[in-house]
PDB file of C-alpha atoms and ligand atoms in Angstrom:
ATOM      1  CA  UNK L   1       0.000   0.000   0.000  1.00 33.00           C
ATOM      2  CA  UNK L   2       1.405   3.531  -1.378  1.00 44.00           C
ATOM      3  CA  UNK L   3       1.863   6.288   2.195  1.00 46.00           C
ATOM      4  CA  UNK L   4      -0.795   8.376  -0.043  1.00 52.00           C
ATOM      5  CA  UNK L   5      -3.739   5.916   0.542  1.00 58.00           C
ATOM      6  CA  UNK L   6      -3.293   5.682   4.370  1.00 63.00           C
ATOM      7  CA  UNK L   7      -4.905   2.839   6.232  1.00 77.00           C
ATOM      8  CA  UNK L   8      -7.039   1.989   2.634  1.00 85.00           C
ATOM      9  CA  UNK L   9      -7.042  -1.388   1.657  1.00 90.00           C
ATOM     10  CA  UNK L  10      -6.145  -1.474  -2.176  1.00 91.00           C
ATOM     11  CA  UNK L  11      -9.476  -2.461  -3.041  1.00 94.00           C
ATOM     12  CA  UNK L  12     -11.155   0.363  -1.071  1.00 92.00           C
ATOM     13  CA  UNK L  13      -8.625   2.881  -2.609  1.00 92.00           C
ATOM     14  CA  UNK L  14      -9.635   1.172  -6.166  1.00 92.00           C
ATOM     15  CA  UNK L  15     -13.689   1.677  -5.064  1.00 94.00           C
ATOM     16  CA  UNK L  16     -13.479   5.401  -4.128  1.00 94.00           C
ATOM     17  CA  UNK L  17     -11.136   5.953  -7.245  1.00 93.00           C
ATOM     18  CA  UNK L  18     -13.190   4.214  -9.534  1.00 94.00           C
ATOM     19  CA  UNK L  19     -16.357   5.830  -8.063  1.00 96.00           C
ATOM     20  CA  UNK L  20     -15.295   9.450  -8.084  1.00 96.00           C
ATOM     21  CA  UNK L  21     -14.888  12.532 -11.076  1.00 95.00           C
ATOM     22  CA  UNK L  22     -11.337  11.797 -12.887  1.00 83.00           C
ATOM     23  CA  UNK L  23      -8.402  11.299 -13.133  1.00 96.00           C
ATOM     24  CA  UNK L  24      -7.986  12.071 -16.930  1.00 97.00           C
ATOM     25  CA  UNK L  25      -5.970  10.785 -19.652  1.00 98.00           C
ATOM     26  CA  UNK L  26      -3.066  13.397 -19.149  1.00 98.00           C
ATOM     27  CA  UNK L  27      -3.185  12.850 -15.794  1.00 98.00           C
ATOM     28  CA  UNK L  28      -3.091   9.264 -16.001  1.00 97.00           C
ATOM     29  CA  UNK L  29      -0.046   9.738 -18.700  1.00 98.00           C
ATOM     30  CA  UNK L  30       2.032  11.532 -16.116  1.00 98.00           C
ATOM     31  CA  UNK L  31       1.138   9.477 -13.003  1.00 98.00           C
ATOM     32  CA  UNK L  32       2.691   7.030 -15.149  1.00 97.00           C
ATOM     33  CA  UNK L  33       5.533   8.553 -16.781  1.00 98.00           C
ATOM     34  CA  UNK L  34       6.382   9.922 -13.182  1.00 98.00           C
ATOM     35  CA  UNK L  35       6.595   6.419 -11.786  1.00 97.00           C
ATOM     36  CA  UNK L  36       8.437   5.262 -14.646  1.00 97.00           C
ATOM     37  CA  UNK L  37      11.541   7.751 -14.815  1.00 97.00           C
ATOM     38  CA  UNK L  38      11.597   8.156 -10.876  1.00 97.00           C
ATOM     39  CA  UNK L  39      10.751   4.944  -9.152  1.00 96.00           C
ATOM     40  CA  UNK L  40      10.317   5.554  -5.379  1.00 96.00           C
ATOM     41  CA  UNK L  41      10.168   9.457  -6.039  1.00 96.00           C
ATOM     42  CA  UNK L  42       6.716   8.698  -7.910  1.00 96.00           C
ATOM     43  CA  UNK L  43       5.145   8.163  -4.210  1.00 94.00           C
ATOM     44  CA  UNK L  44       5.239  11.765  -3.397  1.00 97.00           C
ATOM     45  CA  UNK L  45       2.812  12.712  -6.269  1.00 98.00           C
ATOM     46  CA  UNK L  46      -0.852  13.183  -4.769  1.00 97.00           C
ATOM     47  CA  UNK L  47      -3.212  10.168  -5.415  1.00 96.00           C
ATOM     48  CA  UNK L  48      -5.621  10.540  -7.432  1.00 96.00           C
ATOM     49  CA  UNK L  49      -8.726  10.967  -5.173  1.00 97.00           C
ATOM     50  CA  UNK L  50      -6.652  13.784  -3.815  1.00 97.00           C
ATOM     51  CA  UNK L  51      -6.529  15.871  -7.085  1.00 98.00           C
ATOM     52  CA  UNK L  52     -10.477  15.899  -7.358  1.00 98.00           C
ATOM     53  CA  UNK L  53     -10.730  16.584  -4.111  1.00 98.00           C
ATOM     54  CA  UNK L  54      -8.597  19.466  -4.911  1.00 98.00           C
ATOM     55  CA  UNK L  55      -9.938  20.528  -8.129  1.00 98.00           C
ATOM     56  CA  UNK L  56     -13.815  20.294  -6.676  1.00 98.00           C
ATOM     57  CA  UNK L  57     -12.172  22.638  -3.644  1.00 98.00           C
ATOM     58  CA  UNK L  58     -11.017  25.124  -5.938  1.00 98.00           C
ATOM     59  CA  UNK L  59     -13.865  25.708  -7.874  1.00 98.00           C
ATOM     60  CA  UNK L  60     -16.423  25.532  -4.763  1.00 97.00           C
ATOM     61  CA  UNK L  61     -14.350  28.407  -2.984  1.00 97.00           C
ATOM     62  CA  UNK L  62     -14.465  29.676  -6.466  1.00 97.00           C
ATOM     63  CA  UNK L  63     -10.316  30.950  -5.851  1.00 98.00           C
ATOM     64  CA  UNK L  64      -8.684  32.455  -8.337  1.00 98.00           C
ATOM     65  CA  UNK L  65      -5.171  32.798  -7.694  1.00 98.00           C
ATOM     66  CA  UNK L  66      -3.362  30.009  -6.134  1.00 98.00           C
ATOM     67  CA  UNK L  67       0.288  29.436  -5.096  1.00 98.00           C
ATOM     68  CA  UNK L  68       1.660  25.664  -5.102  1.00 98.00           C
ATOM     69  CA  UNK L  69       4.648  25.139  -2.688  1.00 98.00           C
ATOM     70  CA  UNK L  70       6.451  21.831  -3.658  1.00 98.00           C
ATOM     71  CA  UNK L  71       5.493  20.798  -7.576  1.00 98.00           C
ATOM     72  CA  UNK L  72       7.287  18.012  -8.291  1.00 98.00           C
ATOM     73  CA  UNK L  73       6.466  16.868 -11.809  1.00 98.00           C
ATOM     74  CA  UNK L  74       3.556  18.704 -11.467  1.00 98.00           C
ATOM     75  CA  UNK L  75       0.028  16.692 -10.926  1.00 98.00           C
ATOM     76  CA  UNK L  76      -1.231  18.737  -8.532  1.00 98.00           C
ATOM     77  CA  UNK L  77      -0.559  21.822  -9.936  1.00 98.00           C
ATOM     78  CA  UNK L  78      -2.559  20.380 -12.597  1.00 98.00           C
ATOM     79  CA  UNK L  79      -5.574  19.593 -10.915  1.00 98.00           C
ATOM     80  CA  UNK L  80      -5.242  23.144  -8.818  1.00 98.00           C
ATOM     81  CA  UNK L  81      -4.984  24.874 -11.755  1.00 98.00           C
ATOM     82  CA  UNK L  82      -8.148  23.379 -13.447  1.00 98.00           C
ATOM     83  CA  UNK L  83     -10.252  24.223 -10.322  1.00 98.00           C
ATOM     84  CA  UNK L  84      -9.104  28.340 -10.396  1.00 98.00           C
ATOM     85  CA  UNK L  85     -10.156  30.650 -12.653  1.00 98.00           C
ATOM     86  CA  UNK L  86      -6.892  32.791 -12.116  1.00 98.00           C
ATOM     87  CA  UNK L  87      -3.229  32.482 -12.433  1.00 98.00           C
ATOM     88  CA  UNK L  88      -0.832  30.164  -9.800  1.00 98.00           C
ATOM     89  CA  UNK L  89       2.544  30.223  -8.644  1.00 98.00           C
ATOM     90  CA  UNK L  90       4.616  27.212  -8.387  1.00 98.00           C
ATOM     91  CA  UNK L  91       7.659  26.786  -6.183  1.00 98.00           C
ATOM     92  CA  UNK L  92      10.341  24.140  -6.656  1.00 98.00           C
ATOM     93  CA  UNK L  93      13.930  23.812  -6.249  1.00 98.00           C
ATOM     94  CA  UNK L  94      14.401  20.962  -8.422  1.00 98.00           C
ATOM     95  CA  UNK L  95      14.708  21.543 -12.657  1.00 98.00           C
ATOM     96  CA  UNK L  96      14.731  17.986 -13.631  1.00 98.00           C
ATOM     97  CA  UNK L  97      11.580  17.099 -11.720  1.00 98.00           C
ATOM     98  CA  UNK L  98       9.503  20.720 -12.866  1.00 98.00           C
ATOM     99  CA  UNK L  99      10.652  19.950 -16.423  1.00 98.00           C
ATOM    100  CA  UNK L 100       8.315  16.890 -16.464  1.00 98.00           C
ATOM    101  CA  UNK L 101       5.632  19.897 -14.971  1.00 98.00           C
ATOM    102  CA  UNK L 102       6.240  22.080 -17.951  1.00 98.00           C
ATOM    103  CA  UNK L 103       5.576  19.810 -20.795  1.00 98.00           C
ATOM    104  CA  UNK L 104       2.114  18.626 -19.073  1.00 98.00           C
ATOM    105  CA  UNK L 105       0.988  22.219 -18.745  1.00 98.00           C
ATOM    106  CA  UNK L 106       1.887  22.787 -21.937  1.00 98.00           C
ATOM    107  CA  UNK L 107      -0.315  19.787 -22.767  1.00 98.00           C
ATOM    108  CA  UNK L 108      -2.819  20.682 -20.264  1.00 98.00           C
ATOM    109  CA  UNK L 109      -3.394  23.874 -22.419  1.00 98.00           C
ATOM    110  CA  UNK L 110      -2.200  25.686 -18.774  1.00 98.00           C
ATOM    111  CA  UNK L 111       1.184  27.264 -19.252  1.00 98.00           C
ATOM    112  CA  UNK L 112       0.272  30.801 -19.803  1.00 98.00           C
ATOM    113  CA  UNK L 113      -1.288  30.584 -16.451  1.00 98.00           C
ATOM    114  CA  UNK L 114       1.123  28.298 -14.217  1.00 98.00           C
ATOM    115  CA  UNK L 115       4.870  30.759 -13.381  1.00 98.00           C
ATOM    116  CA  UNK L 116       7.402  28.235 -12.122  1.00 98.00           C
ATOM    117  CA  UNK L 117       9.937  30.173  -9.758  1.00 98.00           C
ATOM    118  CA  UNK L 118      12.789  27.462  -8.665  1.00 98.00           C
ATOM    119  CA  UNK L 119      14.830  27.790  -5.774  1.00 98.00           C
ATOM    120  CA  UNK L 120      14.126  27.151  -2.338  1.00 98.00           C
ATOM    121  CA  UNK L 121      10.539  28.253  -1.682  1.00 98.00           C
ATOM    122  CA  UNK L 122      10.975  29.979   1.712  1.00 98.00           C
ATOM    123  CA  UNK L 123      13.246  32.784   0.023  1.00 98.00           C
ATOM    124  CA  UNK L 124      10.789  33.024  -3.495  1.00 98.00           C
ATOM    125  CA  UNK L 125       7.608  33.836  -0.428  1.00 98.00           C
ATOM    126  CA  UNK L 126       9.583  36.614   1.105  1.00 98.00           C
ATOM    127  CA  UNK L 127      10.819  37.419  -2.536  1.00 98.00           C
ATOM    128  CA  UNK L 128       7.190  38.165  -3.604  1.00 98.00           C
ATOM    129  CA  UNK L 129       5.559  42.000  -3.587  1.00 98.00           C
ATOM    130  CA  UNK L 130       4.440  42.936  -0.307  1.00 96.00           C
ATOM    131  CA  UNK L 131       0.868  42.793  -2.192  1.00 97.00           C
ATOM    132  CA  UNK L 132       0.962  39.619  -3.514  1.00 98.00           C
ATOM    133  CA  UNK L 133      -2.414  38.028  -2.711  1.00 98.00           C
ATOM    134  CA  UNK L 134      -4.088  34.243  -3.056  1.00 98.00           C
ATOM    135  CA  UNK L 135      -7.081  32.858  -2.833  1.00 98.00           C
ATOM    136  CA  UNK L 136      -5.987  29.158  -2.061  1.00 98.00           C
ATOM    137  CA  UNK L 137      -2.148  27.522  -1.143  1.00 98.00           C
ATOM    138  CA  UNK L 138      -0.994  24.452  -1.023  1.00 99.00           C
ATOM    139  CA  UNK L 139       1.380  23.236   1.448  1.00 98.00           C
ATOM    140  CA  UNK L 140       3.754  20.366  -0.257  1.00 98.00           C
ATOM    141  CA  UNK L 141       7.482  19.990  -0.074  1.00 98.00           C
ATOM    142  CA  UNK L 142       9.999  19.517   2.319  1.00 98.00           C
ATOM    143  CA  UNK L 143       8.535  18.633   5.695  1.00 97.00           C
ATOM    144  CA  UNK L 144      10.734  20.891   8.199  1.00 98.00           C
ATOM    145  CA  UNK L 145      10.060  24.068   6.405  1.00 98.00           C
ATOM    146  CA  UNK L 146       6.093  23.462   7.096  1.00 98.00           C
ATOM    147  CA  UNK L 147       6.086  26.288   9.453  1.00 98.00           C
ATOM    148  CA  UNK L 148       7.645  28.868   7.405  1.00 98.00           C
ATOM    149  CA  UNK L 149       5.907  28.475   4.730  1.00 98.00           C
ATOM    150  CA  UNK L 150       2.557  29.010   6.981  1.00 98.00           C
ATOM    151  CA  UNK L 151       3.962  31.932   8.356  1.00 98.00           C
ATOM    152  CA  UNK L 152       4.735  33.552   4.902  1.00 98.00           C
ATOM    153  CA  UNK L 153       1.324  32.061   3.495  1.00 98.00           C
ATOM    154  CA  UNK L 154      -1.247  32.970   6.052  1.00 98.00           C
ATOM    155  CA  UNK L 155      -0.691  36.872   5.754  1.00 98.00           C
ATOM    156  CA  UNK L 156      -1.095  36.336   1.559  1.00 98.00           C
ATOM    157  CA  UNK L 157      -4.305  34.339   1.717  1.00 98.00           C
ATOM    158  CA  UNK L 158      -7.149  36.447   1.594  1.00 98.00           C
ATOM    159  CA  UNK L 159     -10.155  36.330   4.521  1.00 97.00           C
ATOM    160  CA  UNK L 160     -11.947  33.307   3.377  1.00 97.00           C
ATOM    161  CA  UNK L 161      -9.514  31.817   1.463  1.00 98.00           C
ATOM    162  CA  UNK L 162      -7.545  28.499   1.928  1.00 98.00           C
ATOM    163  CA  UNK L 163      -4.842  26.908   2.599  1.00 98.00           C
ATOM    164  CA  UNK L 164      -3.941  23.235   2.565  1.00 98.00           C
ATOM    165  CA  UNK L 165      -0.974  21.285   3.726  1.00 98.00           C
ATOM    166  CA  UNK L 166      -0.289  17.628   3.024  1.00 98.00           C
ATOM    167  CA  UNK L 167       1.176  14.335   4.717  1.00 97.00           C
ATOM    168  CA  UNK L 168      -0.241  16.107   7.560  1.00 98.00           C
ATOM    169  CA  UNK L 169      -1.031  12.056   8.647  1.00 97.00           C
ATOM    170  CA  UNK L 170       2.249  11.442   8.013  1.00 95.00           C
ATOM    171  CA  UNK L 171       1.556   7.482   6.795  1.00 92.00           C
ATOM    172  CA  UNK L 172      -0.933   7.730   9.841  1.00 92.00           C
ATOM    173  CA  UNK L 173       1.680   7.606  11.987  1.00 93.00           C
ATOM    174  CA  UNK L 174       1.402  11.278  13.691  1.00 95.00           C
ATOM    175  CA  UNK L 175      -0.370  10.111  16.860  1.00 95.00           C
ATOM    176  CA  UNK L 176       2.502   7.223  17.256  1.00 94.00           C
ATOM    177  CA  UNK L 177       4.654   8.257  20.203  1.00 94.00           C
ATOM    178  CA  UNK L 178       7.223   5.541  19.395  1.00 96.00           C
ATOM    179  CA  UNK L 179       7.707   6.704  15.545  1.00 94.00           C
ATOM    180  CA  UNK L 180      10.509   9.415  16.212  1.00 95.00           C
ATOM    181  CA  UNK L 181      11.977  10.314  12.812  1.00 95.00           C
ATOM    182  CA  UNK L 182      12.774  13.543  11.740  1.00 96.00           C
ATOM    183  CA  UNK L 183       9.917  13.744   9.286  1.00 95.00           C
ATOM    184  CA  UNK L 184       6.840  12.720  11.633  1.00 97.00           C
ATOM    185  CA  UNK L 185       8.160  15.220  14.263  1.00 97.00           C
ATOM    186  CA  UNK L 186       8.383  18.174  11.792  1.00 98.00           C
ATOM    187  CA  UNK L 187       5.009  16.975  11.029  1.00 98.00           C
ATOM    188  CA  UNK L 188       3.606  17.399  14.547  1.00 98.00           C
ATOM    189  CA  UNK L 189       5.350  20.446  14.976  1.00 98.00           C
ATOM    190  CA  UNK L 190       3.348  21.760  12.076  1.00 98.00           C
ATOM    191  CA  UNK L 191       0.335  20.585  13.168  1.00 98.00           C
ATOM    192  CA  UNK L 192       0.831  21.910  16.848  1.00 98.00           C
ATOM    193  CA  UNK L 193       1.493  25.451  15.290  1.00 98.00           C
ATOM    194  CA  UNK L 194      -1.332  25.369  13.114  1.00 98.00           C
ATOM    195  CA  UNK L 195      -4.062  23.964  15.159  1.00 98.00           C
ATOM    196  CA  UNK L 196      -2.648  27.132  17.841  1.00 98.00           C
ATOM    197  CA  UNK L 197      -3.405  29.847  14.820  1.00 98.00           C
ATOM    198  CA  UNK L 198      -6.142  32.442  15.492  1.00 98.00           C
ATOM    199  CA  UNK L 199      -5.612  33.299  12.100  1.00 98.00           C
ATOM    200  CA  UNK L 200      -7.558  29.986  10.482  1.00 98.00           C
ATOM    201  CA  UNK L 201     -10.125  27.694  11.197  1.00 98.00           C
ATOM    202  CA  UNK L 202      -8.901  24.059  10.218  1.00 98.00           C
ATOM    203  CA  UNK L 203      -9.695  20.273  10.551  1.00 98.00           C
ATOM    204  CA  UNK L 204      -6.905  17.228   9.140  1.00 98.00           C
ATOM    205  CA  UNK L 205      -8.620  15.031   6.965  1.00 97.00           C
ATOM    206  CA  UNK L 206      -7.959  11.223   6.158  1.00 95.00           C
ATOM    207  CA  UNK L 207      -7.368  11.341   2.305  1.00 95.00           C
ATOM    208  CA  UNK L 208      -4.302  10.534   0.690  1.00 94.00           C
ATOM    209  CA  UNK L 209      -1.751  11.315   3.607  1.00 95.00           C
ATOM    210  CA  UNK L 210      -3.423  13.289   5.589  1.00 97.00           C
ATOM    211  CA  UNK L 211      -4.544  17.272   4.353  1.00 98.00           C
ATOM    212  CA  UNK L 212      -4.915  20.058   6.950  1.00 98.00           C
ATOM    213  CA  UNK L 213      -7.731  22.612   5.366  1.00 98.00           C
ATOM    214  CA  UNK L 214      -7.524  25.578   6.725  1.00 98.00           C
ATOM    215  CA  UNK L 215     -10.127  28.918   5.879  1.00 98.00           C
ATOM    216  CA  UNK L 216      -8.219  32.347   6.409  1.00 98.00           C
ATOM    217  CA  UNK L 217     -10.260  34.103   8.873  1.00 98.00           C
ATOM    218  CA  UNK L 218     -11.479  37.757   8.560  1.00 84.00           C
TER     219      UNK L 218
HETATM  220  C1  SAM Z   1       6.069  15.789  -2.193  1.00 80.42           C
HETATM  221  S1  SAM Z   1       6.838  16.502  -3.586  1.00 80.42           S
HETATM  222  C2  SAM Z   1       5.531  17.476  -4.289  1.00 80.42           C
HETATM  223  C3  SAM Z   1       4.501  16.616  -4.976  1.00 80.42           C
HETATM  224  C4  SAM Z   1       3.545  17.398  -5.836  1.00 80.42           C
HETATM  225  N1  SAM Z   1       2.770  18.323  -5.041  1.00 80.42           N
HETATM  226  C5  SAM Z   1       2.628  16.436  -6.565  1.00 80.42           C
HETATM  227  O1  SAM Z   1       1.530  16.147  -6.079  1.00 80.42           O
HETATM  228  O2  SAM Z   1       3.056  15.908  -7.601  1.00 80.42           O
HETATM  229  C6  SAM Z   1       7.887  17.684  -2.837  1.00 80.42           C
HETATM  230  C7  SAM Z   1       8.564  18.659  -3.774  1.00 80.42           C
HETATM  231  O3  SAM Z   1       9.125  19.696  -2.962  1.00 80.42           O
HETATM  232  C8  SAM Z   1      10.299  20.129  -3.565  1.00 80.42           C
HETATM  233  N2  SAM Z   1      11.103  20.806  -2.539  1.00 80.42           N
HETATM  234  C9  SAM Z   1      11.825  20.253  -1.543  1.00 80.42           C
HETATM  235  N3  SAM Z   1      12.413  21.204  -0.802  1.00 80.42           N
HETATM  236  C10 SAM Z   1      12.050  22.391  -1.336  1.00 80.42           C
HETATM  237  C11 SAM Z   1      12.328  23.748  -1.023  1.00 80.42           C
HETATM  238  N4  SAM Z   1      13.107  24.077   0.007  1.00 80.42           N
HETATM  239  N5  SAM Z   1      11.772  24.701  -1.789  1.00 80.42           N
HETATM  240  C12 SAM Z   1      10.973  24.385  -2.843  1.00 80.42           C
HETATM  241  N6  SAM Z   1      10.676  23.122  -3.177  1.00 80.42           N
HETATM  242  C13 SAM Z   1      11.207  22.136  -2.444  1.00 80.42           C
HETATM  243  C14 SAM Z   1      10.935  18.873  -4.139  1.00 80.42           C
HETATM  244  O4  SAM Z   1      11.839  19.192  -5.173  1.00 80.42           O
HETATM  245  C15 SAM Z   1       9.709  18.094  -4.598  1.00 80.42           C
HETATM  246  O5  SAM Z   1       9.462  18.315  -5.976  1.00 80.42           O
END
């Protein structure tokens, strides 16, 4: 069982898959192209369920600019961008996995509205115009620099927008005192500091990896 469908069984991953909107072709094509060329690395995309999920988000909150933290070779900035009706931002440090990105949103028909900044996402936040709003962010690379990247999102979502943050489960193993790794703590640090904010209402929930939601307050 992949970390991204939790305590599923196979089968009940397969069901809720099979009985949801999606995944498309392209989508398909790079879920499988991704696991291909990167092996291991492919378990990092978002499942499939996920990328409704996010897509249906998008479009209920009806956001319209988004900003992607952590793209990999880019499925969920796929499925983000399809659910906004504005432009999004997409951090990454890495050129070989974002390359994969570019030629799906070129596919996708979404390149003139996906910019790709690369270099380590903390310093292209502070980077951006003091005015730089979003509507919704997504939370999704390395695990210890969950916190800053809250603290540099929170003030650029708008009231009522979102913000989401994944393997916030952790492969379900956040409430496991014994599992003591680096990753799992940074985890429940975030989590801590985020359930604490005055700034958000929030609740984790038990797709994929684990997703905090999170609604910027007024
Ligand atoms: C879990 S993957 C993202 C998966 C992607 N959201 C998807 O669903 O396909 C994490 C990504 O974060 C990127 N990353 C790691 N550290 C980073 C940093 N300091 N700044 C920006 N990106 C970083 C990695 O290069 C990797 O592509």
């Amino acid at each position: 069982m992949t970390r991204r469908s939790g305590r599923l069984t196979p089968e009940l991953h397969d069901y809720i898959v099979a009985h949801g909107t999606g995944p498309d072709d392209l989508l398909r094509e790079l879920a499988a192209e991704t696991a291909e060329r990167f092996g291991d690395s492919a378990g990092m995309q978002i499942g499939p369920e996920q990328g409704t999920f996010m897509t249906l988000l998008a479009r209920v909150a009806g956001a319209r600019d988004a900003v992607e933290v952590g793209t990999f070779t880019g499925y969920s900035s796929i499925c983000l961008a399809r659910g906004i009706r504005g432009r999004m931002l997409c951090c990454d440090v890495s050129e070989e996995w974002t390359s994969v990105a570019r030629r799906y949103w070129e596919r996708a028909g979404l390149s003139d509205r996906i910019e790709l900044r690369l270099g380590p996402a903390l310093e292209t936040l502070r980077g951006l115009p003091g005015d730089t709003r979003f509507d919704l962010a997504f939370i999704d690379a390395d695990k210890g620099g969950y916190v800053g990247y809250w603290e540099e999102l929170v003030p650029r979502v708008r009231p009522g927008g979102v913000l989401l943050a994944d393997n916030t489960l952790w492969s379900y193993e956040v409430a496991d005192e014994s599992r003591q790794d680096e990753a799992v703590r940074a985890i429940r640090a975030f989590n801590g500091h985020a359930a604490r904010d005055a700034r958000v209402e929030l609740v984790i929930l038990p797709i994929g990896d684990g997703l905090t939601m999170a609604r910027r307050l007024e």
